[in-house]
mmCIF file of C-alpha atoms in Angstrom:
data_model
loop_
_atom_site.group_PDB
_atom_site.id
_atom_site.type_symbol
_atom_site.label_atom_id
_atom_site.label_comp_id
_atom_site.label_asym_id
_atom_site.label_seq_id
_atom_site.Cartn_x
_atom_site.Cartn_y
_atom_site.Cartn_z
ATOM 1 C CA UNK A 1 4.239 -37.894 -5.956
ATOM 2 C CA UNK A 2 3.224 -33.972 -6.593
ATOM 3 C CA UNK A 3 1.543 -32.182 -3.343
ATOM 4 C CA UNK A 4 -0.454 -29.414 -2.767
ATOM 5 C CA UNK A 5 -2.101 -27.125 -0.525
ATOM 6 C CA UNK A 6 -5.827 -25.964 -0.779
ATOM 7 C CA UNK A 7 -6.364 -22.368 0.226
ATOM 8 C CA UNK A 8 -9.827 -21.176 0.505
ATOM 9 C CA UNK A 9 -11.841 -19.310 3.127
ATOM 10 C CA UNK A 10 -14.975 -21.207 2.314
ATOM 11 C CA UNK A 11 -15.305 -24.778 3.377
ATOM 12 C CA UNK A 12 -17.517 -25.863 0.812
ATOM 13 C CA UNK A 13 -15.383 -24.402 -1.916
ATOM 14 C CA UNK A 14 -12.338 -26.285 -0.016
ATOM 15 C CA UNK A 15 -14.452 -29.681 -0.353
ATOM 16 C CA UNK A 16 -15.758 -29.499 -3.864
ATOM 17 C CA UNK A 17 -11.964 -28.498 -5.216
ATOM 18 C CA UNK A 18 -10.341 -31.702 -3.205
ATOM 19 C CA UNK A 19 -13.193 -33.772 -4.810
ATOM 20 C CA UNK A 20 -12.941 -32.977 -8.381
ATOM 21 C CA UNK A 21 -9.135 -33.232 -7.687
ATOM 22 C CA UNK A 22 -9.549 -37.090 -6.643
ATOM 23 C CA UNK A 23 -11.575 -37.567 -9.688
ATOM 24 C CA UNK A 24 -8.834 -35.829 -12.341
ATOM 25 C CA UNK A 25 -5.542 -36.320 -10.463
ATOM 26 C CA UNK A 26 -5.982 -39.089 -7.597
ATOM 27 C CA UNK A 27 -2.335 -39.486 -7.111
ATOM 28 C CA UNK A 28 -1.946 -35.912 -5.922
ATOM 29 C CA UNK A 29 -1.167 -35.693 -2.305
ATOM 30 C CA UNK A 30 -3.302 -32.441 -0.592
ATOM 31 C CA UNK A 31 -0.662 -32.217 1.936
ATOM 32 C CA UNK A 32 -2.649 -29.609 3.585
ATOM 33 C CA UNK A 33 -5.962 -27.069 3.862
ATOM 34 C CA UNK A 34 -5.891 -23.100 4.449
ATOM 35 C CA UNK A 35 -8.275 -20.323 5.013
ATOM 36 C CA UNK A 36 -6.550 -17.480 4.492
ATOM 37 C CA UNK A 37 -3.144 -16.273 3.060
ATOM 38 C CA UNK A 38 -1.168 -16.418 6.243
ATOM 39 C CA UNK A 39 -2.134 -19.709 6.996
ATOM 40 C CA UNK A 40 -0.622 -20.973 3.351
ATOM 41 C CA UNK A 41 2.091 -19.493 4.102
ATOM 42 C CA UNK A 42 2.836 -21.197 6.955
ATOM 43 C CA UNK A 43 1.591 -24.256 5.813
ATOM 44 C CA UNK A 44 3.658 -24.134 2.510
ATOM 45 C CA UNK A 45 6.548 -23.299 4.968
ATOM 46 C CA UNK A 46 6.014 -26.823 6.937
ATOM 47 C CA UNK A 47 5.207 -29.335 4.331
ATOM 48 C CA UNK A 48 6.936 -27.608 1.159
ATOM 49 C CA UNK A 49 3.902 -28.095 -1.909
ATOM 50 C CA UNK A 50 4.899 -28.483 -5.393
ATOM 51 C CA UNK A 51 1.404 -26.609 -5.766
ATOM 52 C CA UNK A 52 -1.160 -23.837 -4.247
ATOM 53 C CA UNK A 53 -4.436 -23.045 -5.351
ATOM 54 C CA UNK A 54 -5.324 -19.791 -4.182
ATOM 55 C CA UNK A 55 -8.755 -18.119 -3.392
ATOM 56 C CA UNK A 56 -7.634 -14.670 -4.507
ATOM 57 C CA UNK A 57 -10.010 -12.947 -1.963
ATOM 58 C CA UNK A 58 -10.126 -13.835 1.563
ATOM 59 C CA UNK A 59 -10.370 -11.901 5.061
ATOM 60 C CA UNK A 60 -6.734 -11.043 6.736
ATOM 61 C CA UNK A 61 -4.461 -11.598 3.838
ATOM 62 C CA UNK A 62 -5.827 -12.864 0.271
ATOM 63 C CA UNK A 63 -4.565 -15.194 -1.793
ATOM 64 C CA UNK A 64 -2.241 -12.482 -3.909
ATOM 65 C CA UNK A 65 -0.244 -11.418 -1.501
ATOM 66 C CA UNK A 66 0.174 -14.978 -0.572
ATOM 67 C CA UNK A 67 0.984 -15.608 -4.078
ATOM 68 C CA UNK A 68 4.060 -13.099 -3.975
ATOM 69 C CA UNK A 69 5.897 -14.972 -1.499
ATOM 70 C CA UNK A 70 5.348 -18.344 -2.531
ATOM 71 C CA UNK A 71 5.368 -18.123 -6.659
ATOM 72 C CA UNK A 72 9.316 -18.984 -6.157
ATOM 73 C CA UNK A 73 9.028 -22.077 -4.666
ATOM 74 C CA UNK A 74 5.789 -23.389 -5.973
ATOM 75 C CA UNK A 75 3.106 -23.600 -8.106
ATOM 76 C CA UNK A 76 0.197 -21.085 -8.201
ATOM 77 C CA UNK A 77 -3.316 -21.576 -9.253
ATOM 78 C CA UNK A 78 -5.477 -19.402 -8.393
ATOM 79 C CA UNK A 79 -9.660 -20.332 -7.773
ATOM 80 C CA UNK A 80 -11.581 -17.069 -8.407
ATOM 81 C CA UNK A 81 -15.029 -15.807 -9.160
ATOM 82 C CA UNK A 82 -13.670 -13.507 -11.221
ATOM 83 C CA UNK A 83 -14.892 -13.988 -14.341
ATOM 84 C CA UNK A 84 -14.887 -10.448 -15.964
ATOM 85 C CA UNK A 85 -11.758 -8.188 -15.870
ATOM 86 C CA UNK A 86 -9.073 -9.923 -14.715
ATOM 87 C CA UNK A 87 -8.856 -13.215 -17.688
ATOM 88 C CA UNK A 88 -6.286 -11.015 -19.965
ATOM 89 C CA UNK A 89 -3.571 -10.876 -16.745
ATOM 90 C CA UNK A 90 -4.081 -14.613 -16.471
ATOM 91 C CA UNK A 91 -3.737 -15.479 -20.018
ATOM 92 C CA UNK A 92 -0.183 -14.660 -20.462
ATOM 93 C CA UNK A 93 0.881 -17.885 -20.018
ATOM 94 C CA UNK A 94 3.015 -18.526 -16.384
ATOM 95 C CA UNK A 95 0.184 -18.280 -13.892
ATOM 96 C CA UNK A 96 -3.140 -21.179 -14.041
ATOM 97 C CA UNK A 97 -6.659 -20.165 -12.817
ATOM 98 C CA UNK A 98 -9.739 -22.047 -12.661
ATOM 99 C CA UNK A 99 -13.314 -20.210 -12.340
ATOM 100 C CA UNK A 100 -15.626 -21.303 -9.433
ATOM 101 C CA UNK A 101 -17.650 -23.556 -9.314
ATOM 102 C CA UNK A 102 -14.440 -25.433 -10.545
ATOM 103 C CA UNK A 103 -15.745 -27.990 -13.240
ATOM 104 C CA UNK A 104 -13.883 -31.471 -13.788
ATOM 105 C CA UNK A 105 -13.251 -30.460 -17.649
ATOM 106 C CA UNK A 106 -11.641 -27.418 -17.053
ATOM 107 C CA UNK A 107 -9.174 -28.956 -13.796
ATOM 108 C CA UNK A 108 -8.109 -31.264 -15.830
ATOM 109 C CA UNK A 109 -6.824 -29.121 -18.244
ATOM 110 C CA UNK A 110 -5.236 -27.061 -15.227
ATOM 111 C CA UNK A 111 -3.818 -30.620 -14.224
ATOM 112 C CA UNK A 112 -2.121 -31.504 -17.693
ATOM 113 C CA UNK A 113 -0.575 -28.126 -17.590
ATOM 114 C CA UNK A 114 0.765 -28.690 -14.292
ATOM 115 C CA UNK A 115 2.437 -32.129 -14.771
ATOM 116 C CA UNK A 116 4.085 -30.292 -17.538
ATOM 117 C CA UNK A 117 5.520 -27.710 -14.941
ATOM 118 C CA UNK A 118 6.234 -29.636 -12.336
ATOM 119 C CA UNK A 119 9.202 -30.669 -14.897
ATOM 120 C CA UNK A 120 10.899 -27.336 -13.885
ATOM 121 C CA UNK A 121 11.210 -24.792 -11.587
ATOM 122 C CA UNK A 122 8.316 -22.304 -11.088
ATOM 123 C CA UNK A 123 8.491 -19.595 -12.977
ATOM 124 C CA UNK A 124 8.807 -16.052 -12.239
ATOM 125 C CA UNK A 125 5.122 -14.611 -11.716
ATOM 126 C CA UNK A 126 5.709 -10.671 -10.085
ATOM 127 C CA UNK A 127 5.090 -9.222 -12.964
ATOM 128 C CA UNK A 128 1.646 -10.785 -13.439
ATOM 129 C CA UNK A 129 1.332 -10.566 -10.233
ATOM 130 C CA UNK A 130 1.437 -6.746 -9.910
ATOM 131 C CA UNK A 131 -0.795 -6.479 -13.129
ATOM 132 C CA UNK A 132 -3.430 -8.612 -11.764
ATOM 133 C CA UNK A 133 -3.516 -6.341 -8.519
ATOM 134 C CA UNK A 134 -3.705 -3.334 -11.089
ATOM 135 C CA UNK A 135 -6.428 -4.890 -13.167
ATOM 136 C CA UNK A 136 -8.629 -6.304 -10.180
ATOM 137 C CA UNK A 137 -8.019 -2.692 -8.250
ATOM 138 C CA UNK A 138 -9.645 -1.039 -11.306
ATOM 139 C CA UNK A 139 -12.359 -3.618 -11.657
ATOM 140 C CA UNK A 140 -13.552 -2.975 -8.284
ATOM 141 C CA UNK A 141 -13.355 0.410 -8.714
ATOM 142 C CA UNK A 142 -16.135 0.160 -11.807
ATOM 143 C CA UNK A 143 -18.155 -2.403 -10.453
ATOM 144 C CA UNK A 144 -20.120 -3.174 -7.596
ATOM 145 C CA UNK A 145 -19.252 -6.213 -5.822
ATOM 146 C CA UNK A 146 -22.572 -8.454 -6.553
ATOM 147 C CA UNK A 147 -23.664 -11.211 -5.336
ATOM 148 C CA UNK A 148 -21.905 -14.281 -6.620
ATOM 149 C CA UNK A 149 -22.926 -17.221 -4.198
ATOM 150 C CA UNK A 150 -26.076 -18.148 -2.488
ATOM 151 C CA UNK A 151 -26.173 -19.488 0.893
ATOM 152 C CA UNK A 152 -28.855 -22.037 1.642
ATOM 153 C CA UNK A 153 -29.277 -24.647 4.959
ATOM 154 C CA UNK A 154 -29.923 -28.741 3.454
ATOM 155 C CA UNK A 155 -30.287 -30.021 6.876
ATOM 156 C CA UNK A 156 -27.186 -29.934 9.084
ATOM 157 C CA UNK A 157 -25.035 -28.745 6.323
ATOM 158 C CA UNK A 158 -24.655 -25.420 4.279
ATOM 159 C CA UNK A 159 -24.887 -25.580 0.260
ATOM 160 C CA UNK A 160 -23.283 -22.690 -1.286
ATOM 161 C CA UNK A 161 -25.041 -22.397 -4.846
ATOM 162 C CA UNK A 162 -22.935 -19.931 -7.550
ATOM 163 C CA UNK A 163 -25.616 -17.825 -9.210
ATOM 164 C CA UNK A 164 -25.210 -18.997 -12.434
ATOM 165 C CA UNK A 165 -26.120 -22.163 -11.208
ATOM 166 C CA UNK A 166 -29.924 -20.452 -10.448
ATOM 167 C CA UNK A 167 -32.980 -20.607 -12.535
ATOM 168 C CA UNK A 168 -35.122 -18.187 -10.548
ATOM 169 C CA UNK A 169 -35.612 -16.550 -7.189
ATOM 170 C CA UNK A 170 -39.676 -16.666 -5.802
ATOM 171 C CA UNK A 171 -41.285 -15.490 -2.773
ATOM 172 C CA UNK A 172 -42.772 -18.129 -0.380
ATOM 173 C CA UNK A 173 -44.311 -17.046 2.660
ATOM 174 C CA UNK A 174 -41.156 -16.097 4.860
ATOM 175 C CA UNK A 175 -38.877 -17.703 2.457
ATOM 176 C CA UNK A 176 -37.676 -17.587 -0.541
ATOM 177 C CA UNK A 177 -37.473 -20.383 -3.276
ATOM 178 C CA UNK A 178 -34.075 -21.216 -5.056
ATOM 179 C CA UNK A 179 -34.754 -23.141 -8.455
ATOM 180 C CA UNK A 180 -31.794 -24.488 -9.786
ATOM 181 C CA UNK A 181 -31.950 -27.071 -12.676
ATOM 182 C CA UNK A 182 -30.998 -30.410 -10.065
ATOM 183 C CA UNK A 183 -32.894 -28.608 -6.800
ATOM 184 C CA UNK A 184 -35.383 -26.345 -5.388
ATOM 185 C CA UNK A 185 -34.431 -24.999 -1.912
ATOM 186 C CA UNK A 186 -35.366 -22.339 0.895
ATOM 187 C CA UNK A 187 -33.685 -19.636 1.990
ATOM 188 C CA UNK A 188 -34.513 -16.653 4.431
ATOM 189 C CA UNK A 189 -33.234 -13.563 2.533
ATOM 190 C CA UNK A 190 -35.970 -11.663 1.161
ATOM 191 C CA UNK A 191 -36.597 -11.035 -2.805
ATOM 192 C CA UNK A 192 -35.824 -7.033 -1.928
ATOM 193 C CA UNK A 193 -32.600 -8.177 -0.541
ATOM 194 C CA UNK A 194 -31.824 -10.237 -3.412
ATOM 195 C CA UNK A 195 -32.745 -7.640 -6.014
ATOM 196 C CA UNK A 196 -30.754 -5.135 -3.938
ATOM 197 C CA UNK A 197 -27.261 -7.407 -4.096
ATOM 198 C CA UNK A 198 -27.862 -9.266 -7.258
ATOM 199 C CA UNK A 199 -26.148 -8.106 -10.377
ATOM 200 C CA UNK A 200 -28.992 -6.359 -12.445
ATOM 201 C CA UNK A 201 -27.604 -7.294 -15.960
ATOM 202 C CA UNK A 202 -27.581 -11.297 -14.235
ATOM 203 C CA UNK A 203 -31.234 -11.530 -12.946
ATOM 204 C CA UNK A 204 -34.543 -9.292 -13.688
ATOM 205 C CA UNK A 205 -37.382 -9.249 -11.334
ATOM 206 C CA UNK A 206 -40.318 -9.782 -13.964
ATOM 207 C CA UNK A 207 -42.750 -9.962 -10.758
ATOM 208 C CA UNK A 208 -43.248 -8.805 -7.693
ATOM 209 C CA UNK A 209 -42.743 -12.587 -6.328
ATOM 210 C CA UNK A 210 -40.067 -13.772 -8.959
ATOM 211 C CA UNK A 211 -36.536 -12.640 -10.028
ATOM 212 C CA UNK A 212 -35.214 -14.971 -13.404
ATOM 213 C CA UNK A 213 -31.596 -15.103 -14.139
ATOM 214 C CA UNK A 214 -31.596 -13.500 -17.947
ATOM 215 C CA UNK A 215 -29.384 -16.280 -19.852
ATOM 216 C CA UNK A 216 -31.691 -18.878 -18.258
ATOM 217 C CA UNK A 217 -34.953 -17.646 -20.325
ATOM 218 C CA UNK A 218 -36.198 -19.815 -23.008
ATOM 219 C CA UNK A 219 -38.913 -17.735 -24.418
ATOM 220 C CA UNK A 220 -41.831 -15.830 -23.651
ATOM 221 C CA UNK A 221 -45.279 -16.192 -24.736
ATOM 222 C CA UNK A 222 -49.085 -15.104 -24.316
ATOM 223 C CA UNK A 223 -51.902 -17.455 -22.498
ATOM 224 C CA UNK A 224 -55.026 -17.251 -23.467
ATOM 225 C CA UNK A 225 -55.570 -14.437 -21.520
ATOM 226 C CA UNK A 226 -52.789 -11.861 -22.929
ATOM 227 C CA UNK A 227 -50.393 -12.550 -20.030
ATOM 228 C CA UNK A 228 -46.917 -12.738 -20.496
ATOM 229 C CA UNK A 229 -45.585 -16.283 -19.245
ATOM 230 C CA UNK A 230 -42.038 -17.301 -19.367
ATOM 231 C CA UNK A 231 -40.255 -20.779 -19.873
ATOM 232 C CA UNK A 232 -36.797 -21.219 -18.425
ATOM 233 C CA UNK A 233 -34.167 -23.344 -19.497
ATOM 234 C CA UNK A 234 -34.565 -27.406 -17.992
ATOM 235 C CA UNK A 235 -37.410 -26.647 -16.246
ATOM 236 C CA UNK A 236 -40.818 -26.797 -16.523
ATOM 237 C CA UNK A 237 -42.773 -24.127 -15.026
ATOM 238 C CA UNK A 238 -44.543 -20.854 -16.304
ATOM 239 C CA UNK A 239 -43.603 -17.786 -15.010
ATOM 240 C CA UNK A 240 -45.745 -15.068 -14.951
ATOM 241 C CA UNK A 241 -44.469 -11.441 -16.046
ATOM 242 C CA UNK A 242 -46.306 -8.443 -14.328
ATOM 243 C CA UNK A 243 -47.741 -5.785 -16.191
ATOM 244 C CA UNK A 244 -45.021 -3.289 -14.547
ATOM 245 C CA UNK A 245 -42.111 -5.340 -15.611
ATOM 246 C CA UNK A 246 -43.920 -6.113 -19.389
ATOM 247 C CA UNK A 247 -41.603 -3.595 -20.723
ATOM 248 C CA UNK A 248 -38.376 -6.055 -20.965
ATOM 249 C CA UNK A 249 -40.025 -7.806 -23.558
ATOM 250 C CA UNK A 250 -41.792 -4.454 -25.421
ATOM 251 C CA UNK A 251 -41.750 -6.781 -29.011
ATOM 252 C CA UNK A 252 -43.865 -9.394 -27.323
#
């Protein structure tokens, strides 16, 4: 039976990626769980994986630097949220990623490809390696690091919700309202805050009380009044737009 190791700083993200891997590959054996790069190391050093999956970033040492002293004895696959600059240095063939949230479709794609290597010895990665420290250097350097993952309390336990998992943000009292298409929950950051850390070209505040994520609007139309109201996508409220945020629909 193939092992592997789990390496993640996030517990959540740890769970959801041993779940989906029961459901696509139950006769893998997770022969372990990290937080950090270190930890894998050691870990990899004790129980000897025929795979890792790899948060690339993670306090202390991340998952690439991990990555360079373990691609010659196992496996890699790295779990990222990044989603924009860094595919092309993953494309090229020797080295597997998955986007979070990790989806069952897309592991067990990851999966097939694996059973195929596990036929052979892993293959020689530093190159990739060093151009997917290159690329990632120079996509920090452009971009802000947004917010990618919402933290909200269900109970005794803490969901983490990936933002393109969110409808809209609105202001509730001294919360604020997270509308996703399967839940509506509370959380105690502030709309400001969320506007402020939020990746502008992801979500637009079209009122005062509501930020929408763009690729989740179905259309806008008038009331009977002349307001702009907006539908989202699998859901079925109205949202207002405010007169000072009319202009990002200027052909309505």
């Amino acid at each position: 039976m193939a092992s592997a190791l789990i390496v993640d700083d996030e517990s959540p993200m740890r769970d959801q990626l041993r779940a989906r891997l029961a459901e696509v590959w139950p006769d893998l054996v997770i022969a372990g769980e990290a937080a950090n790069g270190l930890d894998a190391v050691s870990m990899a050093d004790r129980h000897r994986p025929d795979i890792v999956f790899l948060d690339i970033r993670m306090p202390g040492q991340g998952g690439i630097e991990a990555a360079r002293q373990l691609y010659n004895r196992c496996h890699i696959v790295f779990v990222t949220a990044y989603d924009q600059y860094a595919l092309d240095a993953f494309e090229q063939g020797a080295m597997d990623y998955l986007l979070k949230p990790v989806v069952a479709e897309r592991l067990r794609v990851t999966c097939e490809r694996l059973r195929t290597r596990l036929t052979r010895a892993p293959e020689n990665i530093g190159e990739q390696l060093r151009q997917l420290t290159q690329i990632l250097q120079q996509g920090e350097a452009r971009k802000p690091a947004y917010l990618r993952w919402i933290q909200a309390q269900v109970g005794s336990n803490l969901r983490m919700i990936s933002t393109r998992e969110i409808l809209f943000f609105q202001s509730d009292d001294k919360y604020t309202l997270v509308q996703t298409a399967q839940a509506q929950l509370l959380i105690r950051k502030t709309l400001k805050e969320l506007a402020d850390e939020l990746d502008p070209d992801e979500f637009w505040r079209i009122h005062r009380s509501t930020l929408v994520r763009v690729d989740a609007i179905a259309e806008v139309t008038r009331d009977d009044r002349g307001r702009q109201m907006l539908r989202v996508r699998n859901h079925p409220a109205l949202l207002e737009v405010s007169r000072n945020h009319a202009h990002l629909f200027q052909q309505m």
